[in-house]
mmCIF file of C-alpha atoms in Angstrom:
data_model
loop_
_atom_site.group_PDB
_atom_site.id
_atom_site.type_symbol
_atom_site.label_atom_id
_atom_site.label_comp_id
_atom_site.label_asym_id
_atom_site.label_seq_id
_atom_site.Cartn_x
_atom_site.Cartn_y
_atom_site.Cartn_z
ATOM 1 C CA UNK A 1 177.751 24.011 -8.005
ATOM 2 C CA UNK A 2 177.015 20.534 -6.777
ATOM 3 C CA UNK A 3 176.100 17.860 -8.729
ATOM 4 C CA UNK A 4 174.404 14.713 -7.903
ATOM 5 C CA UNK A 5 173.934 11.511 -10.119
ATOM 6 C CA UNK A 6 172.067 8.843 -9.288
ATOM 7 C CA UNK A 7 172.061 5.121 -10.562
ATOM 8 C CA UNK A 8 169.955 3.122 -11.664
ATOM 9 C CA UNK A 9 166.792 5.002 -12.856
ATOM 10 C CA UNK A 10 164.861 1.922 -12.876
ATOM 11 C CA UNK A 11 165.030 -0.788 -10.679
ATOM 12 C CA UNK A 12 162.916 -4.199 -10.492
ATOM 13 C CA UNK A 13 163.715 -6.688 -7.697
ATOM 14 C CA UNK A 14 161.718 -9.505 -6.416
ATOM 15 C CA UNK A 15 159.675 -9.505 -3.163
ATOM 16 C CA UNK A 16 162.368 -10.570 -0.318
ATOM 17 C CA UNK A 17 165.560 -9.431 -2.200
ATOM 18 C CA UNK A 18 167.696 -6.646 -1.861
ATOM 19 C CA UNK A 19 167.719 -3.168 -3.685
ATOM 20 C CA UNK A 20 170.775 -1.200 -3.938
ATOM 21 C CA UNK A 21 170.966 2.219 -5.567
ATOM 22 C CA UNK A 22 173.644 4.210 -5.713
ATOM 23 C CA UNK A 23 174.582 8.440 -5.858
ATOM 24 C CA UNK A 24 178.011 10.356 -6.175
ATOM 25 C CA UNK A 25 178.416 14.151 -5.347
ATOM 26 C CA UNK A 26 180.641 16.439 -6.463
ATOM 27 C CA UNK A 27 180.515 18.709 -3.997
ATOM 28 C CA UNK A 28 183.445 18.064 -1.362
ATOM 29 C CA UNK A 29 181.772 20.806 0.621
ATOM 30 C CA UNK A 30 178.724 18.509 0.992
ATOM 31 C CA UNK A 31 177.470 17.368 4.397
ATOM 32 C CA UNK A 32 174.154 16.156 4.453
ATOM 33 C CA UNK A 33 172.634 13.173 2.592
ATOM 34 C CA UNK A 34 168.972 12.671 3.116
ATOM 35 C CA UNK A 35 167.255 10.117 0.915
ATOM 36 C CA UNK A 36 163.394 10.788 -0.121
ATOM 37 C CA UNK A 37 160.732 8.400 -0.946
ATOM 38 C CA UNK A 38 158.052 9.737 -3.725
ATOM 39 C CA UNK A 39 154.762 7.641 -4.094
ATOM 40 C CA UNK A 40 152.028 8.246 -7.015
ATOM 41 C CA UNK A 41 150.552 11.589 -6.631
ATOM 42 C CA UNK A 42 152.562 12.710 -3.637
ATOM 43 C CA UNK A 43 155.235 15.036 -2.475
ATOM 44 C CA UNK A 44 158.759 13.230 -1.868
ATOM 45 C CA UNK A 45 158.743 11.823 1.987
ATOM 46 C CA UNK A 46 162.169 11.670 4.115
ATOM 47 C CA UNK A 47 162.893 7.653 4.930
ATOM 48 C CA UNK A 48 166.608 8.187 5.978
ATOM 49 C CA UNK A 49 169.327 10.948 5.956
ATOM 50 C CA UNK A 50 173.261 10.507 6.690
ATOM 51 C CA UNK A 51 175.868 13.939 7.817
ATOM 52 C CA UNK A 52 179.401 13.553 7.037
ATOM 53 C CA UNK A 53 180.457 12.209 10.018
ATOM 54 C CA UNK A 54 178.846 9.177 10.062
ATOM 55 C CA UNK A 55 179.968 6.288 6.903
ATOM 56 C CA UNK A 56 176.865 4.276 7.984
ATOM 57 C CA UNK A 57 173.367 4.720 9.207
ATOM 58 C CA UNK A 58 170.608 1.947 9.688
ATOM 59 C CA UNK A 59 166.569 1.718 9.934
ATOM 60 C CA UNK A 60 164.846 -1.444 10.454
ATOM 61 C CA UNK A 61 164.602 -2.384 7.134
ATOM 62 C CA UNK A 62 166.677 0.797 5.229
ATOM 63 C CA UNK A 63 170.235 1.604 5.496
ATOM 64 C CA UNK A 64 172.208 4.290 3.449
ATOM 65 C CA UNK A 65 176.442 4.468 3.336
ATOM 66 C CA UNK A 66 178.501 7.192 2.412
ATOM 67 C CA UNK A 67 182.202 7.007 1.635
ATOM 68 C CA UNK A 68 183.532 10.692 1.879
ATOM 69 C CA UNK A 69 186.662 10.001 -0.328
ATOM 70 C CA UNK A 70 185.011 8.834 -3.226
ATOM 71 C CA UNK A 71 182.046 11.785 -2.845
ATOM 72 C CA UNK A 72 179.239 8.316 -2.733
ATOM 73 C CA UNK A 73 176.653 6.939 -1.074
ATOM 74 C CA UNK A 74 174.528 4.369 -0.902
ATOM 75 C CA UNK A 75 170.947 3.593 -0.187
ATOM 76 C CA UNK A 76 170.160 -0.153 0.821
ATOM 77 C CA UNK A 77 166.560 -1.761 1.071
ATOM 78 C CA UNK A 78 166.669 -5.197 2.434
ATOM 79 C CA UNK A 79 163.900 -7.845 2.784
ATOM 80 C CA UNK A 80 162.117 -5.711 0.161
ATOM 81 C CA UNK A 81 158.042 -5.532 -0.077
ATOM 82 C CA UNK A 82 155.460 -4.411 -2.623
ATOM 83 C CA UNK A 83 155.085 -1.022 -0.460
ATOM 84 C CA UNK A 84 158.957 -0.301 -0.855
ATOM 85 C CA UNK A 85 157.535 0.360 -4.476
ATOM 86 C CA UNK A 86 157.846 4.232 -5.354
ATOM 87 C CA UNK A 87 160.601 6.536 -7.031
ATOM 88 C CA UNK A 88 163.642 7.112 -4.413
ATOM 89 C CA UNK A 89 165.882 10.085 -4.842
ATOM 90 C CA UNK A 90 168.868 11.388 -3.455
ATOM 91 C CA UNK A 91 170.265 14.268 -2.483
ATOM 92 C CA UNK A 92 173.031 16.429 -1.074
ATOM 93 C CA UNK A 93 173.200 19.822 0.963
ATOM 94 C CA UNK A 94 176.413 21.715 2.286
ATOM 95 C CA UNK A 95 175.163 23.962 4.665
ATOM 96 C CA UNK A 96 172.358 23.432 7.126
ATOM 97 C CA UNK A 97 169.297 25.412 5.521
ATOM 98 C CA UNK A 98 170.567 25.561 1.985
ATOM 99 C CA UNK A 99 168.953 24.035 -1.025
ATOM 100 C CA UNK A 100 168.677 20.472 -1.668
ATOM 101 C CA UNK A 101 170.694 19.037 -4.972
ATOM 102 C CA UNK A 102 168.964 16.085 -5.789
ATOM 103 C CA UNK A 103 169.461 13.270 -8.039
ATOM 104 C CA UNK A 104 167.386 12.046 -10.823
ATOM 105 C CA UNK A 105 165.538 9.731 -9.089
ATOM 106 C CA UNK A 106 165.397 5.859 -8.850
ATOM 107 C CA UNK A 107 161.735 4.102 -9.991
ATOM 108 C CA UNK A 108 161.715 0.725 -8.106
ATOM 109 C CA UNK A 109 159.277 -1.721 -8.486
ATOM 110 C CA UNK A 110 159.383 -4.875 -6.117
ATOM 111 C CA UNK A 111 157.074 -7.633 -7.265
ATOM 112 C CA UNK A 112 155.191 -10.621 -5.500
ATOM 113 C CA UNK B 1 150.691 14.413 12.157
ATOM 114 C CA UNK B 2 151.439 17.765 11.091
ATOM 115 C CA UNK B 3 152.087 18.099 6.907
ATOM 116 C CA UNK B 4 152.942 20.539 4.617
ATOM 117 C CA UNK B 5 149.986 21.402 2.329
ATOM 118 C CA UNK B 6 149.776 22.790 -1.288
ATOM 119 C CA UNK B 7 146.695 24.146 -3.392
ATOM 120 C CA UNK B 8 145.717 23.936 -5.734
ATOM 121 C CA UNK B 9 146.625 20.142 -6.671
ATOM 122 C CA UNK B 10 146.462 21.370 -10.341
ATOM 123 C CA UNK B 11 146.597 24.492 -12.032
ATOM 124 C CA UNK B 12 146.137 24.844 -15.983
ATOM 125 C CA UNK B 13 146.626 28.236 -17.441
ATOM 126 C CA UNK B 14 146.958 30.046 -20.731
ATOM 127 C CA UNK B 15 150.945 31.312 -21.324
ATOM 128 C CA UNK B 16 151.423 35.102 -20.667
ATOM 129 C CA UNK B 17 148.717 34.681 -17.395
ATOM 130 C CA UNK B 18 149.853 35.298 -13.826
ATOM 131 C CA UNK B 19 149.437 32.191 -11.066
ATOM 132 C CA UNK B 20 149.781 31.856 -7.580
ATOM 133 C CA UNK B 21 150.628 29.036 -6.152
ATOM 134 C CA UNK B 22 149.622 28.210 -2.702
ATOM 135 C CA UNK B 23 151.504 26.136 0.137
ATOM 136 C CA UNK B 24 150.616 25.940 4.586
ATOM 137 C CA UNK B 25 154.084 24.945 5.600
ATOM 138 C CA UNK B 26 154.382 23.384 9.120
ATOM 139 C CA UNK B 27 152.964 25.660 11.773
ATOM 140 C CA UNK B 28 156.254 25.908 13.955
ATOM 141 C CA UNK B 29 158.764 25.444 10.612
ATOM 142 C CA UNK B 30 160.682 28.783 9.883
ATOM 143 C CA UNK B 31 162.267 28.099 6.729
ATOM 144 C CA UNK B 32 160.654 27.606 3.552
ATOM 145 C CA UNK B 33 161.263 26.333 -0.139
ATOM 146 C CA UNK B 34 159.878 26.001 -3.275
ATOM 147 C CA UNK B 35 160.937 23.130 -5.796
ATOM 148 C CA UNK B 36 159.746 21.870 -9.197
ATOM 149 C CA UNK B 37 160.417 19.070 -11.154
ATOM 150 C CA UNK B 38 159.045 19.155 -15.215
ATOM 151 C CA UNK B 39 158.220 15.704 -16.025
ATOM 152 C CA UNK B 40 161.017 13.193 -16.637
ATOM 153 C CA UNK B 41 163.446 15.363 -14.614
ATOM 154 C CA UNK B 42 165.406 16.043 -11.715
ATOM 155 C CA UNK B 43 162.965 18.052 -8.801
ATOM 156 C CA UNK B 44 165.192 21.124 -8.687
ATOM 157 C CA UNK B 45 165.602 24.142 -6.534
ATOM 158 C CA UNK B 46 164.309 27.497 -6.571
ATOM 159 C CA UNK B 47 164.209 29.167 -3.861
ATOM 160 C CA UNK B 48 164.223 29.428 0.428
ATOM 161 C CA UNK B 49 162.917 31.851 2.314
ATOM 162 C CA UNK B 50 163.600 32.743 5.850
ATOM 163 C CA UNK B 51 162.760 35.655 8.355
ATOM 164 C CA UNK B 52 160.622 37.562 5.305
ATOM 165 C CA UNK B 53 162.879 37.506 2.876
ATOM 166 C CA UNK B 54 164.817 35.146 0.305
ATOM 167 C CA UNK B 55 167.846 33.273 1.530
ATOM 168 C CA UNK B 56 168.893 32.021 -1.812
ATOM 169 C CA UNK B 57 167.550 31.935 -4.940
ATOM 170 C CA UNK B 58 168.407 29.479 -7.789
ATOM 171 C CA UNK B 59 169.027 30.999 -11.433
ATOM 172 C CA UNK B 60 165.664 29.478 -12.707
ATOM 173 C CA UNK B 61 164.492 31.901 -10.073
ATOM 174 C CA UNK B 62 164.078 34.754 -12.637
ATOM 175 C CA UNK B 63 162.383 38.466 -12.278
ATOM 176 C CA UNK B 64 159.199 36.226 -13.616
ATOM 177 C CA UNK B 65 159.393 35.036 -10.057
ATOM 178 C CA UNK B 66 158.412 36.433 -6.519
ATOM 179 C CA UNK B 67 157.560 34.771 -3.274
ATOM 180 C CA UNK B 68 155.436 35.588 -0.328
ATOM 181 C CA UNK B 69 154.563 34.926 3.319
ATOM 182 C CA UNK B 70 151.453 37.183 3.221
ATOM 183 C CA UNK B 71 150.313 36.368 6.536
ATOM 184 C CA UNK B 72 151.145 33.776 9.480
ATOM 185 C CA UNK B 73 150.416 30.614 7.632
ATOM 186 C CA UNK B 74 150.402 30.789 3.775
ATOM 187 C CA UNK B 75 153.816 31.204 1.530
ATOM 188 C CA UNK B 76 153.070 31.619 -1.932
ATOM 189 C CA UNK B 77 154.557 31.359 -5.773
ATOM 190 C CA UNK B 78 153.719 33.901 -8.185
ATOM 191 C CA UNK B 79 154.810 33.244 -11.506
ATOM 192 C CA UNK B 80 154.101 36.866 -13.497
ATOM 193 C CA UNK B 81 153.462 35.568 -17.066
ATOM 194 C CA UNK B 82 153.651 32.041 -17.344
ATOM 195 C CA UNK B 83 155.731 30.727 -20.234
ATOM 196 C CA UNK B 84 154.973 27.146 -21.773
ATOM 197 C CA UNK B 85 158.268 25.684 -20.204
ATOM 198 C CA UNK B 86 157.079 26.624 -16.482
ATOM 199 C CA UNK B 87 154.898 23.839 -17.439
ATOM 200 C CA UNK B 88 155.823 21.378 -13.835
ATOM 201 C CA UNK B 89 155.100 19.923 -10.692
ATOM 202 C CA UNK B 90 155.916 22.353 -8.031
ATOM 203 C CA UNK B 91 156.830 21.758 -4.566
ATOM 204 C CA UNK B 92 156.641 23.600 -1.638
ATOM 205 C CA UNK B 93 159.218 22.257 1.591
ATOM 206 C CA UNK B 94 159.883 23.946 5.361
ATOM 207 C CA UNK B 95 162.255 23.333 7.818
ATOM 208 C CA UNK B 96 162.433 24.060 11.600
ATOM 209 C CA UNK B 97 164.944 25.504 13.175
ATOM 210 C CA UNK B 98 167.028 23.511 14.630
ATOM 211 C CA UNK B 99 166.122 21.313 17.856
ATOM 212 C CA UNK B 100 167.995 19.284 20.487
ATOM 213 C CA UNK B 101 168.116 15.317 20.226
ATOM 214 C CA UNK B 102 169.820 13.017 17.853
ATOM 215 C CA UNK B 103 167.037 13.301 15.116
ATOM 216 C CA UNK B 104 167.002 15.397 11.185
ATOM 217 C CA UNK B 105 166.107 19.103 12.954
ATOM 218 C CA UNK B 106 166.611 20.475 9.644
ATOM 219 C CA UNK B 107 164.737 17.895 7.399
ATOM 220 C CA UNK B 108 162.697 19.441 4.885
ATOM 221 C CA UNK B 109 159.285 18.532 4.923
ATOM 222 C CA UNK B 110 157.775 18.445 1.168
ATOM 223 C CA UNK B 111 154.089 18.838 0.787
ATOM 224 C CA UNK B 112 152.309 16.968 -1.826
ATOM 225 C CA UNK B 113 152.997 19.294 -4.766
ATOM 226 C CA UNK B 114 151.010 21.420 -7.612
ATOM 227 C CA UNK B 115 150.721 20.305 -11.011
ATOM 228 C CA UNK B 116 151.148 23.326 -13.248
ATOM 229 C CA UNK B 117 150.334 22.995 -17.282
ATOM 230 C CA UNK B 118 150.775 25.983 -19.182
ATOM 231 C CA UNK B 119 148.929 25.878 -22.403
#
């Protein structure tokens, strides 16, 4: 079955700078890429989600890549802020209602 | 704005005892899931549900498990005799079917999860 791994598990950036973490599949058969935000004490929220069509997707702020030959992607946080503070996972799906293989899950902490 | 919603928030209970989790998925969403993620680990999948009846179920999904859409609105967990390893945060997702427009028509919605401890 699929696998997803996700890099790093912590991540500590200053307010302004850039965040990049990073997930590979295993899954050829994968086509969907949605990245999740999950804040203290809630359930994981969608921020940004890529299909295999696309290498490149961008919102405002948030931007995720995904290079189909080397089964990664990418998810970018520019111009970061204290709220961009939370644990970020990704994950991977291969058909359009089917479970979600997620990775382990990113903690990033932006401070002032 | 319309959420998916999950009772209780937490649920402590002796091993061997039966629970029932709860979860309101969106009101116009048609496909449901439940997740869990023990602490320190990756949320995985257990099971969806569409049309009254299980779509796919993940091998954690054991006879120990059974899922429900008892009436228009709730879709429940029952775990039959809890074991101390069931001991997780448990997520409950839906999806609509699909609609037109550029936009995620299949993102799965999480609600805010229930903390299980199994004693």
């Amino acid at each position: 079955g699929e696998n997803v791994e996700q890099h790093p598990s912590t991540l500590s950036v200053q307010e302004g700078d850039s965040a990049v973490i990073k997930c590979t599949y295993s899954d050829s058969a994968s086509n969907y890429f949605p990245w999740y935000k999950q804040e203290l004490g809630k359930g994981p929220q969608l921020i940004i989600d890529i299909r295999s069509n696309v290498g490149e997707k961008k919102d405002q702020r948030i931007a995720v890549t995904l290079n189909k030959t080397a089964k990664h992607f990418s998810l970018h946080i520019t111009e970061t802020q204290p709220e961009d503070s939370a644990v970020y996972f990704c994950a991977a799906r291969t058909d359009s209602w089917g479970r979600l293989q997620f990775g382990a899950g990113t903690q990033v902490v932006v401070t002032p | 704005e319309p959420e998916v919603t999950q009772t209780p928030s937490h649920q402590v209970t002796q091993m061997g005892q039966e629970v029932i989790l709860r979860c309101v998925p969106i009101s116009n969403h048609l496909y449901f899931y439940w997740y869990r993620q023990i602490l320190g680990q990756k949320v995985e999948f257990l099971v969806s549900f569409y049309n009254n009846e299980i779509s796919e179920k993940s091998e954690i999904f054991d006879d120990q498990f059974s899922v429900e859409r008892p009436d228009g609105s709730n879709f429940t967990l029952k775990i039959r005799s809890t074991k101390l390893e069931d001991s997780a945060m448990y997520f409950c997702a839906s999806s609509a079917l699909g609609l037109a427009g550029g936009t995620s028509y299949n993102e799965q919605f999480f609600g805010p999860g229930t903390r299980l401890t199994v004693l």
